[in-house]
CSV table of C-alpha atoms in Angstrom, one decimal:
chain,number,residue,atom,x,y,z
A,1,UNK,CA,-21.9,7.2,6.7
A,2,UNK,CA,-22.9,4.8,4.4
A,3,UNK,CA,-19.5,3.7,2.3
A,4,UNK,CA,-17.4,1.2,3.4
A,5,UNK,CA,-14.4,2.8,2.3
A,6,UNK,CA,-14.9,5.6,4.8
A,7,UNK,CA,-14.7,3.3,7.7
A,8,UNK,CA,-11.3,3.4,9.1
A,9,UNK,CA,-9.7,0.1,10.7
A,10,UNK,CA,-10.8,0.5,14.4
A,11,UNK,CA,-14.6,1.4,13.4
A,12,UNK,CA,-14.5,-1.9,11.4
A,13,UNK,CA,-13.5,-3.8,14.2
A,14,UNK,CA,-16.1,-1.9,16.4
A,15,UNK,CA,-19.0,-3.6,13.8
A,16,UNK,CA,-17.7,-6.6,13.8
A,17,UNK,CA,-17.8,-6.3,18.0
A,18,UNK,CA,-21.0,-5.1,17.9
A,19,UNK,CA,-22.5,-7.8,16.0
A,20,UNK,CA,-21.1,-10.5,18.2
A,21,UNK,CA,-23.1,-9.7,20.9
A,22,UNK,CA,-22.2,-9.1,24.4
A,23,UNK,CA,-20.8,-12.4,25.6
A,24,UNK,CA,-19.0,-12.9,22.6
A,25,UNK,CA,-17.8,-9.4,22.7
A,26,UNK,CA,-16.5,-10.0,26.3
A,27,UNK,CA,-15.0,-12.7,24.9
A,28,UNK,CA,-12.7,-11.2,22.7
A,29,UNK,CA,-12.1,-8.4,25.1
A,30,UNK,CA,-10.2,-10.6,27.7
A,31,UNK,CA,-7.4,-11.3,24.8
A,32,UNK,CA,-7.1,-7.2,24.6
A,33,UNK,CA,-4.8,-5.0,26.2
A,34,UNK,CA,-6.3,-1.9,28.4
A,35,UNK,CA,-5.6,0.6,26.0
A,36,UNK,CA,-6.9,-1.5,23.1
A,37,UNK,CA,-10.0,-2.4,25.3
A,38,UNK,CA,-10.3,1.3,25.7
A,39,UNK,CA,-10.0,2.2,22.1
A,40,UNK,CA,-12.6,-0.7,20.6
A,41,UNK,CA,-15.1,0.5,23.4
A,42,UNK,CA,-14.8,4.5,22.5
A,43,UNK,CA,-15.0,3.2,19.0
A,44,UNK,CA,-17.7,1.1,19.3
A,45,UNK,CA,-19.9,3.8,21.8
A,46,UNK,CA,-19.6,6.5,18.9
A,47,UNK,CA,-20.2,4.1,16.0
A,48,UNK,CA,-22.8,6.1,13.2
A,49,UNK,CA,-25.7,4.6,12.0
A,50,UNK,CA,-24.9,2.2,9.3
A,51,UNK,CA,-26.6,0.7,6.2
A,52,UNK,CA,-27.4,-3.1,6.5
A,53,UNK,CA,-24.9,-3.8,3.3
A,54,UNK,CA,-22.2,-1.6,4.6
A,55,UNK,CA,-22.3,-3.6,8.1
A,56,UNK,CA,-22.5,-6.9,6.0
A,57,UNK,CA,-19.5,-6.1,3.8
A,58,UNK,CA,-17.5,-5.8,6.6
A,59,UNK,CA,-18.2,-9.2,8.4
A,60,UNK,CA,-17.8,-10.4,5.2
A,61,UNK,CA,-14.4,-8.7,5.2
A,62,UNK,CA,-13.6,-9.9,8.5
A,63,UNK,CA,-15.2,-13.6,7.8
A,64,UNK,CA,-11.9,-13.7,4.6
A,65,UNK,CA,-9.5,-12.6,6.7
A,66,UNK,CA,-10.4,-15.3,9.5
A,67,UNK,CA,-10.1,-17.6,6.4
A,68,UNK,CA,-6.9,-16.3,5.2
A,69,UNK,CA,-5.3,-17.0,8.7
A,70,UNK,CA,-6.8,-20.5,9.0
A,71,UNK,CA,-5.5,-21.4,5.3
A,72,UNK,CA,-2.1,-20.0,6.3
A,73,UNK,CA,-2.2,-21.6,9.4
A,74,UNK,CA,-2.9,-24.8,8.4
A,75,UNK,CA,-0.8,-25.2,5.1
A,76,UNK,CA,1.9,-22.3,4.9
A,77,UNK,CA,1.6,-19.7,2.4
A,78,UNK,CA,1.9,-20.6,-0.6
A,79,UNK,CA,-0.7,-23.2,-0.2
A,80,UNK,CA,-3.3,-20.6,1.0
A,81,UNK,CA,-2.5,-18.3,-1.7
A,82,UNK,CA,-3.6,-21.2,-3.8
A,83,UNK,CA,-6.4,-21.7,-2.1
A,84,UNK,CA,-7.6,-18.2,-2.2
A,85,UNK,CA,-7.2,-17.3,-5.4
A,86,UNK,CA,-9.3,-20.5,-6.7
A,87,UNK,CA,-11.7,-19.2,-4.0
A,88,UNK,CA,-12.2,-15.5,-4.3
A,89,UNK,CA,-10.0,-14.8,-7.8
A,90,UNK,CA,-6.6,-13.6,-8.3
A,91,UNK,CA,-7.2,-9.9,-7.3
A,92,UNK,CA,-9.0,-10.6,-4.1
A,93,UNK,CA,-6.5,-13.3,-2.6
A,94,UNK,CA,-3.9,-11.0,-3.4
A,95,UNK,CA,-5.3,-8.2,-1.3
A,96,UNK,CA,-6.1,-10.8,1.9
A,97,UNK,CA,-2.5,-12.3,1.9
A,98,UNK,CA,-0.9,-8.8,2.2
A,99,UNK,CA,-3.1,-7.8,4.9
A,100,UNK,CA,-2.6,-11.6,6.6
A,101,UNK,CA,1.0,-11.4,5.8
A,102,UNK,CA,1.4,-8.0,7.8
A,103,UNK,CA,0.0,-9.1,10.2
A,104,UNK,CA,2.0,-12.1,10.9
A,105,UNK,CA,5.3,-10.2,10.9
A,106,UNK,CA,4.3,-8.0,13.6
A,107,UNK,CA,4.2,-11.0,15.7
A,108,UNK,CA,8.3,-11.2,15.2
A,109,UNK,CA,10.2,-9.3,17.5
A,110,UNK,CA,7.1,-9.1,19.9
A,111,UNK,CA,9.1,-9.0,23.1
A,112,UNK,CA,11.2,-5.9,21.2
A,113,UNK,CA,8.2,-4.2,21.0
A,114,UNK,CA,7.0,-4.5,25.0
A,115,UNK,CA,10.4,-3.7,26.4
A,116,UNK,CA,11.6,-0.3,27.6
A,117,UNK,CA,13.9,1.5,25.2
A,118,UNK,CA,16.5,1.6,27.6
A,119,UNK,CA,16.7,-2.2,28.0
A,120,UNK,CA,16.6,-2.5,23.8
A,121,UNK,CA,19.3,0.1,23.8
A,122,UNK,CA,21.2,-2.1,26.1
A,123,UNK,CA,20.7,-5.4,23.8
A,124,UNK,CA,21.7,-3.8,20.5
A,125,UNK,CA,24.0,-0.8,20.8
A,126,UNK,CA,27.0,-3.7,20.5
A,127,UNK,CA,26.0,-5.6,17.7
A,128,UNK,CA,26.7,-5.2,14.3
A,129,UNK,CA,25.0,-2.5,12.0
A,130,UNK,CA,23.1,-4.8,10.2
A,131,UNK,CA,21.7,-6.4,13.7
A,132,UNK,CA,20.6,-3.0,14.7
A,133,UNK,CA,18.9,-2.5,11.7
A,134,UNK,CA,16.9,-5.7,11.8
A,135,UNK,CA,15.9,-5.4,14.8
A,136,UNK,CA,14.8,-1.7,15.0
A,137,UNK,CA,12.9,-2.3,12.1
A,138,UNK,CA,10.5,-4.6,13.9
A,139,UNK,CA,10.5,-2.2,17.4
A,140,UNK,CA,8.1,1.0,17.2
A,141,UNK,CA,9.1,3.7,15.5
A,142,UNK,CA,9.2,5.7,19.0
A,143,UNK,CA,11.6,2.8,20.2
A,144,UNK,CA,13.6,3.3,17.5
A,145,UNK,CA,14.3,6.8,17.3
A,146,UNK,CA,14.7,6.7,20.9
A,147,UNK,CA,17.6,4.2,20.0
A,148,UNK,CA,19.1,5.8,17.6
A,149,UNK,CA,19.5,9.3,19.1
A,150,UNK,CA,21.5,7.0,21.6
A,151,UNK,CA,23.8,5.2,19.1
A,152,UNK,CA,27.7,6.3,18.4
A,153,UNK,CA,27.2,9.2,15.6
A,154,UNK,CA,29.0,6.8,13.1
A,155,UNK,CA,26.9,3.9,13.4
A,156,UNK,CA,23.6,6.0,13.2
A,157,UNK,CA,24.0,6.4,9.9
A,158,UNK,CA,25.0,3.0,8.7
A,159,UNK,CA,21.8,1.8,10.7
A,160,UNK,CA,19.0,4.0,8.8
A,161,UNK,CA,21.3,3.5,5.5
A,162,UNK,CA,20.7,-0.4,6.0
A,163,UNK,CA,17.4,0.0,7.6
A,164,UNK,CA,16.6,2.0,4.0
A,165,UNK,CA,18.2,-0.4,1.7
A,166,UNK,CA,16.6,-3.4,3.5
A,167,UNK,CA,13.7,-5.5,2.1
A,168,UNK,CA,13.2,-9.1,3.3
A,169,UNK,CA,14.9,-10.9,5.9
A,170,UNK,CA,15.0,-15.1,5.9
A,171,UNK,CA,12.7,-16.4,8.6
A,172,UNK,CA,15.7,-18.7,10.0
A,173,UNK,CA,17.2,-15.2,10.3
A,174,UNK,CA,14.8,-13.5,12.0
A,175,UNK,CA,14.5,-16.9,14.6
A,176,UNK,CA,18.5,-17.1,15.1
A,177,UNK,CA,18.8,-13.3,16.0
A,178,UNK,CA,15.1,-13.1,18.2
A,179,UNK,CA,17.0,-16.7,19.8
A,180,UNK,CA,19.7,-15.2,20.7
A,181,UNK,CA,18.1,-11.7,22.0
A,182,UNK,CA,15.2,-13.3,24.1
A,183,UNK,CA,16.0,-17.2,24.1
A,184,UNK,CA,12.5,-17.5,26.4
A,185,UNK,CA,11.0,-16.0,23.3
A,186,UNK,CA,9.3,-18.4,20.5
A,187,UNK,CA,7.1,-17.1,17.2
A,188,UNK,CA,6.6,-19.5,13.7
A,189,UNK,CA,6.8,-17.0,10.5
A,190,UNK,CA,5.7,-19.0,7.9
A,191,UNK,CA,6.3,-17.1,5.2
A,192,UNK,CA,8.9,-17.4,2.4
A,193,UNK,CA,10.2,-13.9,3.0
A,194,UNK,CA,9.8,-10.9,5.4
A,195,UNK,CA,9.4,-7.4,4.5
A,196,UNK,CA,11.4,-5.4,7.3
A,197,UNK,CA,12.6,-2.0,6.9
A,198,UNK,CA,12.7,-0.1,3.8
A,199,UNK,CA,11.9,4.0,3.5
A,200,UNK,CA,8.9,4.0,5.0
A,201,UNK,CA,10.4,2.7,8.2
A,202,UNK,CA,13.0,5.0,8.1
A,203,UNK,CA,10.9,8.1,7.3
A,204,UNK,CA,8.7,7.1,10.4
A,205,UNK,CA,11.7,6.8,12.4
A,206,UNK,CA,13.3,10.3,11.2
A,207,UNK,CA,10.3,11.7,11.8
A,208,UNK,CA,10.6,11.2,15.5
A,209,UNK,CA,14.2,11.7,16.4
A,210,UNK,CA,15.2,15.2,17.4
A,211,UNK,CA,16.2,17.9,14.7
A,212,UNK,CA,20.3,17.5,15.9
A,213,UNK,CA,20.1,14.2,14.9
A,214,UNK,CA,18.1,14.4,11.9
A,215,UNK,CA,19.9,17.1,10.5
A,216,UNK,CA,23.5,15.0,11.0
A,217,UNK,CA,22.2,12.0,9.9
A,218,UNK,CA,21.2,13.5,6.7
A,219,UNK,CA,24.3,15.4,6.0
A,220,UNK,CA,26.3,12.5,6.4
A,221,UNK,CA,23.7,10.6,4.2
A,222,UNK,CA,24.2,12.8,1.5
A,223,UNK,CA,27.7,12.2,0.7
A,224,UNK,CA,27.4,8.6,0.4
A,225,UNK,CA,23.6,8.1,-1.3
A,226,UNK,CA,22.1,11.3,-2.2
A,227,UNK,CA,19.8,9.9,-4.0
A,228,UNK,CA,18.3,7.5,-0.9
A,229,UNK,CA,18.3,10.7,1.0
A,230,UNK,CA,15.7,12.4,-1.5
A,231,UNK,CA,13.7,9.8,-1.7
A,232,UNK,CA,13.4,9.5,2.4
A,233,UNK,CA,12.9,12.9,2.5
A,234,UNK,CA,10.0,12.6,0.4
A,235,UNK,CA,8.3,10.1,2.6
A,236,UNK,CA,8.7,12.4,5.6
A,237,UNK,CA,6.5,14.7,7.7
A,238,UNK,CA,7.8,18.0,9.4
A,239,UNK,CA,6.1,20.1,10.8
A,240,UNK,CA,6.7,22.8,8.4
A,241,UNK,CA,5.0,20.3,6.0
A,242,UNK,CA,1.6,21.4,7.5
A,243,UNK,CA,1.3,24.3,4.6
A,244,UNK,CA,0.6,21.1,2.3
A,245,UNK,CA,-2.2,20.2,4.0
A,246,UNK,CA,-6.0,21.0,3.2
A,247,UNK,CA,-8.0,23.6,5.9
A,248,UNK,CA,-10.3,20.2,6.6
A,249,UNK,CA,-6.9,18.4,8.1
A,250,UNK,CA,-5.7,21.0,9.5
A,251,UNK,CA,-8.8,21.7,11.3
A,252,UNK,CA,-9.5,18.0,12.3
A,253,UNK,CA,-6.0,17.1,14.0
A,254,UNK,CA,-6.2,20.8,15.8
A,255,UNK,CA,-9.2,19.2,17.5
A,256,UNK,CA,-6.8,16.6,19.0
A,257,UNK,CA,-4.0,18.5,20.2
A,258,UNK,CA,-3.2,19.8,23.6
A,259,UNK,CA,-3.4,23.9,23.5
A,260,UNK,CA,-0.2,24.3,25.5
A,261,UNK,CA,1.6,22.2,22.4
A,262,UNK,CA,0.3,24.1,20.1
A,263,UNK,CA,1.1,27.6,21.6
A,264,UNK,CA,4.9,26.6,22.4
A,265,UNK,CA,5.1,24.7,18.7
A,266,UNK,CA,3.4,28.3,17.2
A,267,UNK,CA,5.7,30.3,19.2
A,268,UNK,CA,8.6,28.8,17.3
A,269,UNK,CA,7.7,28.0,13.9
A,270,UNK,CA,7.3,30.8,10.9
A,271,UNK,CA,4.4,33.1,10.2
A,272,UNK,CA,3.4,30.8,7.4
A,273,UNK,CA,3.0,28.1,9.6
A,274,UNK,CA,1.2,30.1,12.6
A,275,UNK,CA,-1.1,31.7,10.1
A,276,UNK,CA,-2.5,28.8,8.5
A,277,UNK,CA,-3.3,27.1,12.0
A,278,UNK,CA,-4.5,30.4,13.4
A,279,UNK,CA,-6.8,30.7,9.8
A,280,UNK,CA,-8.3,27.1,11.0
A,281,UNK,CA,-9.3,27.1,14.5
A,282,UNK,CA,-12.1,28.0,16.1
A,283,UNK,CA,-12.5,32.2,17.0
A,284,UNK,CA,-12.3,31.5,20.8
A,285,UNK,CA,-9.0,29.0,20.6
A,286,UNK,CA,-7.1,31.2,18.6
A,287,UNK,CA,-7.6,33.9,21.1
A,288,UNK,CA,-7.0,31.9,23.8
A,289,UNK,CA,-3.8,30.7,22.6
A,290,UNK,CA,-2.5,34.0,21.0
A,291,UNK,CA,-2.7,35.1,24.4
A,292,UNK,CA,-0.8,32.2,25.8
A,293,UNK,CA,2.1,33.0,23.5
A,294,UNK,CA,2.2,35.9,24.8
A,295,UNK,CA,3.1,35.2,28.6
A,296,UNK,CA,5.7,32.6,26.6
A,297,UNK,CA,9.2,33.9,27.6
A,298,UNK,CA,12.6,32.1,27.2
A,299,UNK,CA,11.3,28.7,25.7
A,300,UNK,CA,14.1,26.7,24.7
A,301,UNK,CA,14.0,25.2,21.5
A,302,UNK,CA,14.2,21.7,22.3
A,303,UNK,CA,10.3,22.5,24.3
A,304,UNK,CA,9.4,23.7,21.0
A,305,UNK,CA,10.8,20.9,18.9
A,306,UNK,CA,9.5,18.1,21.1
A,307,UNK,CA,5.5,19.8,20.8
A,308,UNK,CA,5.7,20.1,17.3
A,309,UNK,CA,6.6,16.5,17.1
A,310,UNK,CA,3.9,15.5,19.0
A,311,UNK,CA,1.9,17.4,17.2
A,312,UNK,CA,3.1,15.5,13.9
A,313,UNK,CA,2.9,12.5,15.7
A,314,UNK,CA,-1.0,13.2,16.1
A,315,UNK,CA,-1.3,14.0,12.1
A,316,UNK,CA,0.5,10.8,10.9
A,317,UNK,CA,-1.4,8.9,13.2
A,318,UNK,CA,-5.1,10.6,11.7
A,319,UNK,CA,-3.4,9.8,8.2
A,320,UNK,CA,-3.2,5.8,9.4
A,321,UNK,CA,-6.6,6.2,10.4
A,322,UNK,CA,-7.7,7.3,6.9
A,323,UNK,CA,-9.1,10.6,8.6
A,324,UNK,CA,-7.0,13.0,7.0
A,325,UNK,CA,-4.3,13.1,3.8
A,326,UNK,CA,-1.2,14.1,3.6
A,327,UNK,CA,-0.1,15.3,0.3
A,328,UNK,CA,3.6,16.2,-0.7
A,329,UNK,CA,3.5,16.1,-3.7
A,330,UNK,CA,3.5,12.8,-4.7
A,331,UNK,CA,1.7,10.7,-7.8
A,332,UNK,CA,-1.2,9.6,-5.8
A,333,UNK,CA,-4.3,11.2,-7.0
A,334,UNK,CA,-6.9,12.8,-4.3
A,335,UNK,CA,-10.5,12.8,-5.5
A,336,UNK,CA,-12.7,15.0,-3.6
């Protein structure tokens, strides 16, 4: 591996660990959570040999960004997008104040993120529409669907229509409401505006709720924005959408599914489907689990909904990774 494009986001972070050094390294390690500890290590233990540049490219990578933060830190956005751009050129400042930016709003809404669904259920499901909305789009999309499949039929609807249609939200917004939710709670965004919500989020979300509530959510949907329907749909991932992908995908997120998942989500899907995972694994799985299908009796189809969402869960997480592409026939390009 010599390219820095093919390094995904966690094997940059493992360079840049690496190069610290060990009591630097442990440094940054106490500031970590166990599973992110857990990830950077496995990362960093199967790192590839890599080409002095490549390694240098990314310090130098992670050396902006540090910048970027400082700048915004120190003198608010706008001012470091000044900065920046007199610094590194219009192109390049733009492309370190999206990543800083992103990062800064996850910091809203952080105590959302930590808490059980049960207890966010219990904060939002009597606010208004537009509340709900906000604040799902800052929880994790498993959070969220989790939510939803709880909320009154009627209001589900409204919520992913607003979620859809919204695209910033005022900072003294997003203060008031995370105020009055968790008073004990206290974060700065020092931006002008914050992207929340939007199709992407909502597309992530549908892709997680259960089939019942996709399917009514959708209907309804239709006859009041058909059009904001298609183009969620679009952004979605079934897992009928597996026929779109190359034999390389489908062979690497196989390698990270559970066989019992796959063998309850074959036993329900279409031949299509079953044939083009069968045509990709290995000899000795697909035996293995053609004979596991066979001792499957009376599976009821909310077993085989819930493994084939996790194993679409696994694919859209290798597509955030940069492992794997999913194409559905959208405008982006793929160059082999």
């Amino acid at each position: 591996m010599s390219d820095l494009l093919e390094l995904t986001s966690r094997q940059k972070a493992a360079v840049v660990i690496t190069a610290l050094g060990t009591d630097n390294a442990a440094g940054v390690y106490k500031h970590l959570s166990n599973d992110e500890v857990e990830a950077l290590t496995l990362d960093v233990s199967s790192l590839p040999y890599l080409e002095a540049n490549v390694a240098d490219s990314v310090l130098n990578e992670f050396y902006e960004l540090c910048l970027t933060q400082k700048v915004i830190t120190d003198g608010g956005v706008e001012y470091a997008r000044d900065v920046l751009t007199k610094a590194f050129g219009e192109e390049v400042a733009s492309k370190l104040m999206n990543k800083i930016t992103k990062s800064m709003q996850s910091k809203a809404f952080e105590f959302v993120r930590k808490s059980d669904y049960k207890n966010l259920l219990a904060i939002v499901q009597n606010e208004y529409p537009q509340t709900i909305a906000l604040i799902l789009s800052y929880a994790t999309s498993e959070q969220a669907s989790a939510v939803l499949n709880e909320l009154p039929k009627e209001k589900r609807v409204e919520v992913v229509e607003r979620i859809a249609k919204m695209d910033s939200a005022s900072p003294d917004t997003v203060k008031a409401i995370e105020a009055t939710l968790e008073r004990k709670f206290a974060s700065v965004v020092s931006m002008d505006t914050t992207e929340v919500g939007g199709i992407n989020t909502v597309a992530d979300i549908l892709n997680k709720v259960d089939r019942s509530t996709e399917k009514y959510i959708f209907d309804e949907l239709s006859v009041r924005d058909p059009v904001l329907v298609e183009e969620i749909k679009k952004k979605m991932f079934v897992f009928e959408d597996i026929l779109s992908l190359d034999s390389m995908s489908i062979q690497r997120f196989i390698r990270d599914c559970d066989t019992k998942d796959l063998s309850i989500a074959i036993k329900g899907s279409n031949e299509e489907v079953a044939a083009a995972l069968f045509a990709n694994m290995p000899q000795r799985m697909q035996e293995s689990i053609q004979q596991e299908i066979e001792y499957l009796h009376n599976i009821r189809m909310r077993d085989v909904e819930e493994a084939q969402q996790r194993i679409v869960g696994i694919i859209r997480h290798l597509e955030e990774e940069g492992e794997i592409v999913i194409g559905k026939g959208g405008d982006d390009e793929i160059i082999a």
